[in-house]
Amino acid sequence: MAAKASQPPLPPWGNALAGATGAVLANALVYPLDIVKTRLQVQIKRKPDDPTPLTVDSVHYASTMDALSKIVDDEGVMGLYSGINGALIGVASTNFAYFYWYSVVRTLYLSTQTLPKPPTTAIELSLGAVAGAVAQVFTIPVSVVTTRQQTQPKVERKGLLDTGREVVNSEDGWTGLWRGLKASLVLVVNPAITYGAYQRLKDLIYPGKTHLRPVEAFFLGALSKSIATIVTQPLIVAKVGLQSRPPPARHGKPFKSFVEVMKFIIENEGPLALFKGLLPQITKGVLVQGLLMMTKERMEILFIVLFAYLRRLRSAKLQQAATAAAEKAKHVLPMISK
């Protein structure tokens, strides 16, 4: 009985499937914000005396609302969903890999403990960082291709496979599919900052309160996610710059590192430009985080019920097979005895 109670309700791939499903639904709902934040992050403000455009797209966006309006006017409503197929494939693969590897590394860690006890906060964050790093290594090519799709001018827009070929045919070759990997590996600290800020703010704003109401938890989650996004925003902007097509001012020469991207942005726009696209980035992050956890929990419940049904169905079939075998044995044994 105890062994049955300690058995995880879902295998690692079940948790991964639930997480990936929740992430796809959440990101599909807020995808226009993803397009806007990416367009804002790759554009470079052009100075009056610049002979060459500094950005891939000739259209300049002044704000989130301005970007939404101009994209719809220029490309129609579907322009807000440009590259969504690749993006959702990337979201599904990244989250599947993350939740899968998190379940695996957590199970491995618990199996090494002589006394069964829940991991500490520091251990949980470390396990999450390891899972996030492994997931990035396997899934960043889709992220690179999606970023290229989101920033392609309307007249040069290509499909997922054609955009992937464009990346591979560039001077980086196949390694171009892993552009921005270092920045992505550093960005796995984002959840750690979010969780740490959440706990600290909880102690400051709601001292001594063990259980928070949903509204209070959402408020703290939004605030902590905003802090984590602000701290890591320069790296997020640099990563997008690395993965997108180089601006015309560089004459086709791609950036070699996220430090080079930051230097280029500071030289042309000033240090505050490292935080461009911050509003849609925070809005998207907060909404996706809330929707992801909400839908993931529902999906986990759905998959638990489904797996329980499949186990019951399999057990019933095995029982039928055993009964049939027993009946057959009854008829065969008398004949042998004769």
Tab-separated table of C-alpha atoms in Angstrom:
chain	number	residue	atom	x	y	z
A	1	MET	CA	0.000	0.000	0.000
A	2	ALA	CA	2.818	2.376	0.901
A	3	ALA	CA	4.658	1.539	-2.265
A	4	LYS	CA	1.583	2.310	-4.268
A	5	ALA	CA	1.104	5.651	-2.536
A	6	SER	CA	4.718	6.632	-3.166
A	7	GLN	CA	4.511	5.804	-6.855
A	8	PRO	CA	4.503	8.984	-8.961
A	9	PRO	CA	1.104	9.568	-10.586
A	10	LEU	CA	2.773	10.454	-13.897
A	11	PRO	CA	5.963	9.147	-15.546
A	12	PRO	CA	8.569	11.751	-16.683
A	13	TRP	CA	7.195	11.790	-20.233
A	14	GLY	CA	3.682	12.290	-18.823
A	15	ASN	CA	4.813	15.358	-16.869
A	16	ALA	CA	6.656	16.561	-19.955
A	17	LEU	CA	3.576	16.133	-22.145
A	18	ALA	CA	1.396	18.015	-19.652
A	19	GLY	CA	3.937	20.853	-19.404
A	20	ALA	CA	4.376	21.093	-23.161
A	21	THR	CA	0.605	21.144	-23.726
A	22	GLY	CA	0.124	23.904	-21.157
A	23	ALA	CA	2.989	25.936	-22.628
A	24	VAL	CA	1.639	25.677	-26.185
A	25	LEU	CA	-1.829	26.841	-25.105
A	26	ALA	CA	-0.418	29.710	-23.024
A	27	ASN	CA	1.980	30.937	-25.717
A	28	ALA	CA	-0.620	30.647	-28.485
A	29	LEU	CA	-2.895	32.998	-26.537
A	30	VAL	CA	-0.237	35.706	-26.117
A	31	TYR	CA	1.700	35.159	-29.366
A	32	PRO	CA	1.078	38.688	-30.742
A	33	LEU	CA	3.013	40.033	-27.737
A	34	ASP	CA	5.906	37.740	-28.682
A	35	ILE	CA	5.986	39.182	-32.205
A	36	VAL	CA	5.885	42.750	-30.873
A	37	LYS	CA	8.620	42.285	-28.269
A	38	THR	CA	10.892	40.587	-30.840
A	39	ARG	CA	10.376	43.368	-33.423
A	40	LEU	CA	11.063	46.027	-30.773
A	41	GLN	CA	14.199	44.259	-29.565
A	42	VAL	CA	15.851	43.901	-32.988
A	43	GLN	CA	15.146	47.402	-34.257
A	44	ILE	CA	17.837	50.069	-33.918
A	45	LYS	CA	16.817	53.717	-33.761
A	46	ARG	CA	18.144	55.458	-36.834
A	47	LYS	CA	19.937	58.771	-36.415
A	48	PRO	CA	19.244	61.594	-38.938
A	49	ASP	CA	22.804	61.447	-40.315
A	50	ASP	CA	22.934	57.654	-40.748
A	51	PRO	CA	23.495	56.814	-44.457
A	52	THR	CA	22.527	53.155	-43.953
A	53	PRO	CA	19.463	51.808	-42.155
A	54	LEU	CA	20.505	50.180	-38.888
A	55	THR	CA	17.592	47.796	-38.718
A	56	VAL	CA	16.389	44.926	-40.908
A	57	ASP	CA	12.867	46.350	-41.172
A	58	SER	CA	12.371	49.884	-42.534
A	59	VAL	CA	9.305	50.389	-40.315
A	60	HIS	CA	10.037	51.895	-36.915
A	61	TYR	CA	7.906	51.068	-33.883
A	62	ALA	CA	7.591	53.676	-31.137
A	63	SER	CA	5.793	51.508	-28.561
A	64	THR	CA	3.907	48.264	-28.033
A	65	MET	CA	0.593	49.708	-29.221
A	66	ASP	CA	2.297	51.420	-32.165
A	67	ALA	CA	3.878	48.107	-33.175
A	68	LEU	CA	0.553	46.270	-32.948
A	69	SER	CA	-1.153	48.955	-35.051
A	70	LYS	CA	1.562	49.117	-37.737
A	71	ILE	CA	1.886	45.337	-38.062
A	72	VAL	CA	-1.881	44.990	-38.567
A	73	ASP	CA	-1.959	47.909	-41.057
A	74	ASP	CA	1.004	46.580	-43.043
A	75	GLU	CA	0.529	42.816	-42.840
A	76	GLY	CA	-3.023	42.301	-41.658
A	77	VAL	CA	-4.097	40.523	-38.489
A	78	MET	CA	-2.215	37.393	-39.585
A	79	GLY	CA	0.992	39.424	-39.391
A	80	LEU	CA	0.671	39.182	-35.610
A	81	TYR	CA	0.949	35.409	-35.982
A	82	SER	CA	3.920	35.321	-38.348
A	83	GLY	CA	6.114	32.305	-37.586
A	84	ILE	CA	3.642	30.897	-35.051
A	85	ASN	CA	4.029	27.305	-36.303
A	86	GLY	CA	7.756	27.279	-35.641
A	87	ALA	CA	7.311	29.180	-32.385
A	88	LEU	CA	4.822	26.685	-31.000
A	89	ILE	CA	7.010	23.767	-32.125
A	90	GLY	CA	9.859	25.447	-30.257
A	91	VAL	CA	7.716	26.058	-27.173
A	92	ALA	CA	6.453	22.464	-27.176
A	93	SER	CA	9.917	20.933	-27.640
A	94	THR	CA	11.592	23.241	-25.104
A	95	ASN	CA	8.974	22.685	-22.412
A	96	PHE	CA	8.728	18.956	-23.110
A	97	ALA	CA	12.506	18.681	-22.781
A	98	TYR	CA	12.541	20.865	-19.651
A	99	PHE	CA	9.807	19.027	-17.763
A	100	TYR	CA	11.143	15.649	-18.896
A	101	TRP	CA	14.711	16.301	-17.800
A	102	TYR	CA	13.514	17.982	-14.612
A	103	SER	CA	11.557	14.848	-13.706
A	104	VAL	CA	14.557	12.675	-14.576
A	105	VAL	CA	17.198	14.670	-12.642
A	106	ARG	CA	14.853	15.085	-9.666
A	107	THR	CA	14.167	11.339	-9.576
A	108	LEU	CA	17.904	10.614	-9.825
A	109	TYR	CA	18.629	13.044	-6.995
A	110	LEU	CA	15.964	11.534	-4.727
A	111	SER	CA	17.267	8.020	-5.453
A	112	THR	CA	20.690	9.023	-4.057
A	113	GLN	CA	19.205	10.129	-0.723
A	114	THR	CA	19.498	7.604	2.101
A	115	LEU	CA	16.605	9.229	3.957
A	116	PRO	CA	13.608	10.235	1.815
A	117	LYS	CA	13.003	13.958	2.244
A	118	PRO	CA	11.907	16.752	-0.088
A	119	PRO	CA	14.733	18.740	-1.754
A	120	THR	CA	15.618	22.142	-0.310
A	121	THR	CA	14.843	25.348	-2.235
A	122	ALA	CA	18.473	25.626	-3.368
A	123	ILE	CA	18.451	22.026	-4.629
A	124	GLU	CA	15.132	22.539	-6.462
A	125	LEU	CA	16.545	25.629	-8.201
A	126	SER	CA	19.746	23.776	-9.104
A	127	LEU	CA	17.781	20.855	-10.548
A	128	GLY	CA	15.654	23.303	-12.536
A	129	ALA	CA	18.776	25.038	-13.867
A	130	VAL	CA	20.296	21.724	-14.979
A	131	ALA	CA	17.066	20.695	-16.692
A	132	GLY	CA	16.777	24.109	-18.365
A	133	ALA	CA	20.364	23.967	-19.633
A	134	VAL	CA	19.927	20.471	-21.112
A	135	ALA	CA	16.632	21.508	-22.718
A	136	GLN	CA	18.261	24.569	-24.336
A	137	VAL	CA	21.044	22.516	-25.907
A	138	PHE	CA	18.509	20.255	-27.638
A	139	THR	CA	15.904	22.862	-28.646
A	140	ILE	CA	17.659	26.157	-29.396
A	141	PRO	CA	17.774	25.527	-33.205
A	142	VAL	CA	13.984	25.951	-33.349
A	143	SER	CA	14.304	29.206	-31.372
A	144	VAL	CA	16.898	30.540	-33.831
A	145	VAL	CA	14.720	29.745	-36.862
A	146	THR	CA	11.604	31.227	-35.212
A	147	THR	CA	13.388	34.480	-34.336
A	148	ARG	CA	14.522	34.768	-37.970
A	149	GLN	CA	10.951	34.225	-39.145
A	150	GLN	CA	9.551	36.842	-36.778
A	151	THR	CA	12.010	39.488	-37.952
A	152	GLN	CA	11.935	38.812	-41.710
A	153	PRO	CA	10.606	41.669	-43.858
A	154	LYS	CA	7.218	40.913	-45.394
A	155	VAL	CA	8.593	40.622	-48.947
A	156	GLU	CA	11.283	38.120	-47.849
A	157	ARG	CA	9.145	35.932	-45.591
A	158	LYS	CA	9.910	32.201	-45.793
A	159	GLY	CA	8.590	29.013	-44.249
A	160	LEU	CA	10.144	27.148	-41.341
A	161	LEU	CA	12.322	24.809	-43.436
A	162	ASP	CA	13.451	27.512	-45.876
A	163	THR	CA	14.410	29.798	-43.003
A	164	GLY	CA	16.356	26.931	-41.445
A	165	ARG	CA	18.235	26.443	-44.732
A	166	GLU	CA	19.026	30.159	-44.787
A	167	VAL	CA	20.617	29.877	-41.341
A	168	VAL	CA	22.612	26.778	-42.309
A	169	ASN	CA	23.771	28.389	-45.583
A	170	SER	CA	25.127	31.445	-43.756
A	171	GLU	CA	28.819	31.759	-42.893
A	172	ASP	CA	28.258	29.950	-39.570
A	173	GLY	CA	26.991	26.787	-41.260
A	174	TRP	CA	25.249	24.241	-39.057
A	175	THR	CA	26.593	25.908	-35.909
A	176	GLY	CA	24.394	28.907	-36.755
A	177	LEU	CA	21.439	26.893	-35.458
A	178	TRP	CA	22.953	27.172	-31.982
A	179	ARG	CA	23.536	30.929	-32.043
A	180	GLY	CA	22.811	32.513	-28.676
A	181	LEU	CA	23.360	29.271	-26.762
A	182	LYS	CA	25.651	30.887	-24.182
A	183	ALA	CA	23.113	33.633	-23.499
A	184	SER	CA	20.362	30.998	-23.249
A	185	LEU	CA	22.385	28.985	-20.738
A	186	VAL	CA	22.923	32.095	-18.613
A	187	LEU	CA	19.205	32.891	-18.830
A	188	VAL	CA	18.321	29.689	-16.956
A	189	VAL	CA	18.931	31.820	-13.826
A	190	ASN	CA	15.692	33.692	-14.623
A	191	PRO	CA	13.469	31.171	-12.774
A	192	ALA	CA	15.879	31.213	-9.826
A	193	ILE	CA	15.622	35.001	-9.592
A	194	THR	CA	11.828	34.764	-9.936
A	195	TYR	CA	11.519	32.223	-7.133
A	196	GLY	CA	14.005	34.006	-4.847
A	197	ALA	CA	12.265	37.355	-5.346
A	198	TYR	CA	8.882	35.699	-4.721
A	199	GLN	CA	9.990	34.324	-1.348
A	200	ARG	CA	11.622	37.602	-0.280
A	201	LEU	CA	8.615	39.718	-1.292
A	202	LYS	CA	6.286	37.292	0.460
A	203	ASP	CA	8.197	37.785	3.725
A	204	LEU	CA	8.169	41.581	3.279
A	205	ILE	CA	4.592	42.138	2.093
A	206	TYR	CA	2.813	39.284	3.860
A	207	PRO	CA	4.972	38.524	6.940
A	208	GLY	CA	3.945	35.412	8.849
A	209	LYS	CA	1.305	34.440	6.296
A	210	THR	CA	1.637	30.783	5.296
A	211	HIS	CA	-1.103	30.479	2.679
A	212	LEU	CA	-1.806	33.255	0.193
A	213	ARG	CA	-5.063	33.912	-1.586
A	214	PRO	CA	-4.984	33.413	-5.389
A	215	VAL	CA	-5.008	37.183	-5.990
A	216	GLU	CA	-2.101	37.710	-3.578
A	217	ALA	CA	-0.118	34.847	-5.115
A	218	PHE	CA	-0.725	36.175	-8.639
A	219	PHE	CA	0.368	39.674	-7.536
A	220	LEU	CA	3.594	38.351	-6.009
A	221	GLY	CA	4.202	36.099	-9.022
A	222	ALA	CA	3.765	39.006	-11.431
A	223	LEU	CA	6.027	41.259	-9.357
A	224	SER	CA	8.780	38.655	-8.967
A	225	LYS	CA	8.627	37.737	-12.670
A	226	SER	CA	8.901	41.431	-13.545
A	227	ILE	CA	12.013	41.791	-11.372
A	228	ALA	CA	13.624	38.734	-12.954
A	229	THR	CA	12.815	40.029	-16.453
A	230	ILE	CA	14.266	43.487	-15.736
A	231	VAL	CA	17.493	41.946	-14.389
A	232	THR	CA	17.944	39.627	-17.393
A	233	GLN	CA	16.480	41.880	-20.131
A	234	PRO	CA	19.869	42.944	-21.598
A	235	LEU	CA	20.731	39.277	-22.132
A	236	ILE	CA	17.302	38.605	-23.651
A	237	VAL	CA	17.775	41.505	-26.104
A	238	ALA	CA	21.312	40.341	-26.938
A	239	LYS	CA	20.095	36.787	-27.539
A	240	VAL	CA	17.425	38.003	-29.983
A	241	GLY	CA	20.077	40.130	-31.747
A	242	LEU	CA	22.343	37.096	-32.093
A	243	GLN	CA	19.617	34.888	-33.520
A	244	SER	CA	18.090	37.399	-35.965
A	245	ARG	CA	19.531	38.436	-39.316
A	246	PRO	CA	22.361	40.995	-38.893
A	247	PRO	CA	21.289	44.621	-39.521
A	248	PRO	CA	22.236	46.239	-42.874
A	249	ALA	CA	24.778	48.492	-41.125
A	250	ARG	CA	26.944	45.402	-40.502
A	251	HIS	CA	26.905	44.476	-44.232
A	252	GLY	CA	25.821	40.895	-43.584
A	253	LYS	CA	28.424	40.272	-40.874
A	254	PRO	CA	26.729	38.364	-38.016
A	255	PHE	CA	27.416	39.094	-34.372
A	256	LYS	CA	29.870	36.696	-32.723
A	257	SER	CA	28.780	37.046	-29.091
A	258	PHE	CA	26.091	38.633	-26.953
A	259	VAL	CA	28.712	41.081	-25.652
A	260	GLU	CA	29.237	42.291	-29.239
A	261	VAL	CA	25.468	42.762	-29.641
A	262	MET	CA	25.311	44.811	-26.426
A	263	LYS	CA	28.257	46.951	-27.540
A	264	PHE	CA	26.611	47.635	-30.912
A	265	ILE	CA	23.323	48.621	-29.253
A	266	ILE	CA	25.014	50.919	-26.712
A	267	GLU	CA	27.100	52.623	-29.404
A	268	ASN	CA	24.076	53.309	-31.598
A	269	GLU	CA	21.272	53.849	-29.091
A	270	GLY	CA	22.724	54.197	-25.614
A	271	PRO	CA	22.635	51.828	-22.604
A	272	LEU	CA	18.888	52.186	-21.991
A	273	ALA	CA	18.250	50.489	-25.356
A	274	LEU	CA	19.330	47.219	-23.721
A	275	PHE	CA	15.893	47.294	-22.090
A	276	LYS	CA	13.839	47.871	-25.240
A	277	GLY	CA	10.757	45.731	-25.585
A	278	LEU	CA	10.599	45.445	-21.793
A	279	LEU	CA	6.844	46.095	-21.459
A	280	PRO	CA	5.658	43.359	-23.859
A	281	GLN	CA	8.384	41.047	-22.488
A	282	ILE	CA	7.094	41.450	-18.924
A	283	THR	CA	3.437	41.270	-19.972
A	284	LYS	CA	4.050	38.116	-21.974
A	285	GLY	CA	6.146	36.544	-19.210
A	286	VAL	CA	3.560	37.192	-16.494
A	287	LEU	CA	0.617	35.968	-18.586
A	288	VAL	CA	2.436	32.893	-19.879
A	289	GLN	CA	3.667	31.965	-16.402
A	290	GLY	CA	0.182	32.204	-14.923
A	291	LEU	CA	-1.541	30.446	-17.830
A	292	LEU	CA	1.176	27.787	-18.051
A	293	MET	CA	0.908	26.707	-14.429
A	294	MET	CA	-2.895	26.850	-14.531
A	295	THR	CA	-3.195	24.778	-17.727
A	296	LYS	CA	-0.339	22.422	-16.752
A	297	GLU	CA	-2.138	21.458	-13.543
A	298	ARG	CA	-5.355	20.806	-15.492
A	299	MET	CA	-3.452	18.765	-18.070
A	300	GLU	CA	-1.739	16.738	-15.345
A	301	ILE	CA	-5.150	15.878	-13.878
A	302	LEU	CA	-6.410	14.928	-17.349
A	303	PHE	CA	-3.402	12.700	-18.050
A	304	ILE	CA	-3.598	11.076	-14.597
A	305	VAL	CA	-7.233	10.149	-15.275
A	306	LEU	CA	-6.325	8.945	-18.776
A	307	PHE	CA	-3.406	6.818	-17.539
A	308	ALA	CA	-5.559	5.363	-14.751
A	309	TYR	CA	-8.173	4.402	-17.350
A	310	LEU	CA	-5.537	2.831	-19.619
A	311	ARG	CA	-4.072	0.871	-16.678
A	312	ARG	CA	-7.549	-0.341	-15.731
A	313	LEU	CA	-8.222	-1.306	-19.354
A	314	ARG	CA	-4.903	-3.155	-19.587
A	315	SER	CA	-5.574	-4.914	-16.268
A	316	ALA	CA	-9.032	-6.007	-17.488
A	317	LYS	CA	-7.542	-7.396	-20.710
A	318	LEU	CA	-4.870	-9.281	-18.780
A	319	GLN	CA	-7.552	-10.666	-16.490
A	320	GLN	CA	-9.586	-11.815	-19.492
A	321	ALA	CA	-6.516	-13.433	-21.018
A	322	ALA	CA	-5.711	-15.188	-17.735
A	323	THR	CA	-9.317	-16.427	-17.415
A	324	ALA	CA	-9.295	-17.686	-21.002
A	325	ALA	CA	-5.984	-19.476	-20.401
A	326	ALA	CA	-7.335	-21.062	-17.236
A	327	GLU	CA	-10.459	-22.279	-19.034
A	328	LYS	CA	-8.340	-23.746	-21.812
A	329	ALA	CA	-6.122	-25.473	-19.270
A	330	LYS	CA	-9.189	-27.083	-17.670
A	331	HIS	CA	-10.133	-28.697	-20.974
A	332	VAL	CA	-6.602	-29.774	-21.843
A	333	LEU	CA	-5.611	-31.316	-18.487
A	334	PRO	CA	-8.383	-34.003	-18.440
A	335	MET	CA	-7.335	-35.113	-21.901
A	336	ILE	CA	-3.691	-35.430	-20.782
A	337	SER	CA	-4.679	-37.443	-17.711
A	338	LYS	CA	-6.556	-39.921	-19.923
